[in-house]
């Protein structure tokens, strides 16, 4: 098979992952989509940043979807009503959890982890770090507006929705860590 064939397959996979991040998609698909995109942003070959941009990862509309989806991930203790699929209504949740929450892939400074809340999700923070590294490399002019938009969206959520408040700290930890490494 040619390199063009491989690239087309990867592009299709990346597009499918973005569809998994629709706020109306089942929680298991959201989890797979975000985890897959996180891995793809870290090791995009044979795709490059321009290809990921073409898929739509850096579009403002997709960023808004991520702001709605990511806070619901890895916050089962904060969600009411089993919105994360942990209430047993989704028979695939166990398998998805095994695929998407592999701790061997989580690298985070231990000093930060000791003082953080048990609701702080390293997976979510690492996702935002990967996202902002990609954004800074492909569209640096959008970084400041994206950080501002994300902070505003997450901060204005109702107090009763604790997952968004946890997500705010994850969003800032990941984005600032990415930007610190890029500058």
mmCIF file of C-alpha atoms in Angstrom, residues 18 51-63 131:
data_model
loop_
_atom_site.group_PDB
_atom_site.id
_atom_site.type_symbol
_atom_site.label_atom_id
_atom_site.label_comp_id
_atom_site.label_asym_id
_atom_site.label_seq_id
_atom_site.Cartn_x
_atom_site.Cartn_y
_atom_site.Cartn_z
ATOM 1 C CA UNK A 18 -14.090 14.212 15.723
ATOM 2 C CA UNK A 51 -3.803 17.475 8.049
ATOM 3 C CA UNK A 52 -5.204 17.656 11.576
ATOM 4 C CA UNK A 53 -6.190 21.236 10.886
ATOM 5 C CA UNK A 54 -7.935 20.060 7.691
ATOM 6 C CA UNK A 55 -9.871 17.471 9.713
ATOM 7 C CA UNK A 56 -11.278 20.349 11.734
ATOM 8 C CA UNK A 57 -9.515 19.928 15.068
ATOM 9 C CA UNK A 58 -8.627 23.609 15.244
ATOM 10 C CA UNK A 59 -11.946 25.073 14.150
ATOM 11 C CA UNK A 60 -13.646 27.265 16.756
ATOM 12 C CA UNK A 61 -16.868 25.230 16.435
ATOM 13 C CA UNK A 62 -15.032 22.012 17.261
ATOM 14 C CA UNK A 63 -13.314 23.703 20.211
ATOM 15 C CA UNK A 131 -4.561 20.357 22.000
#
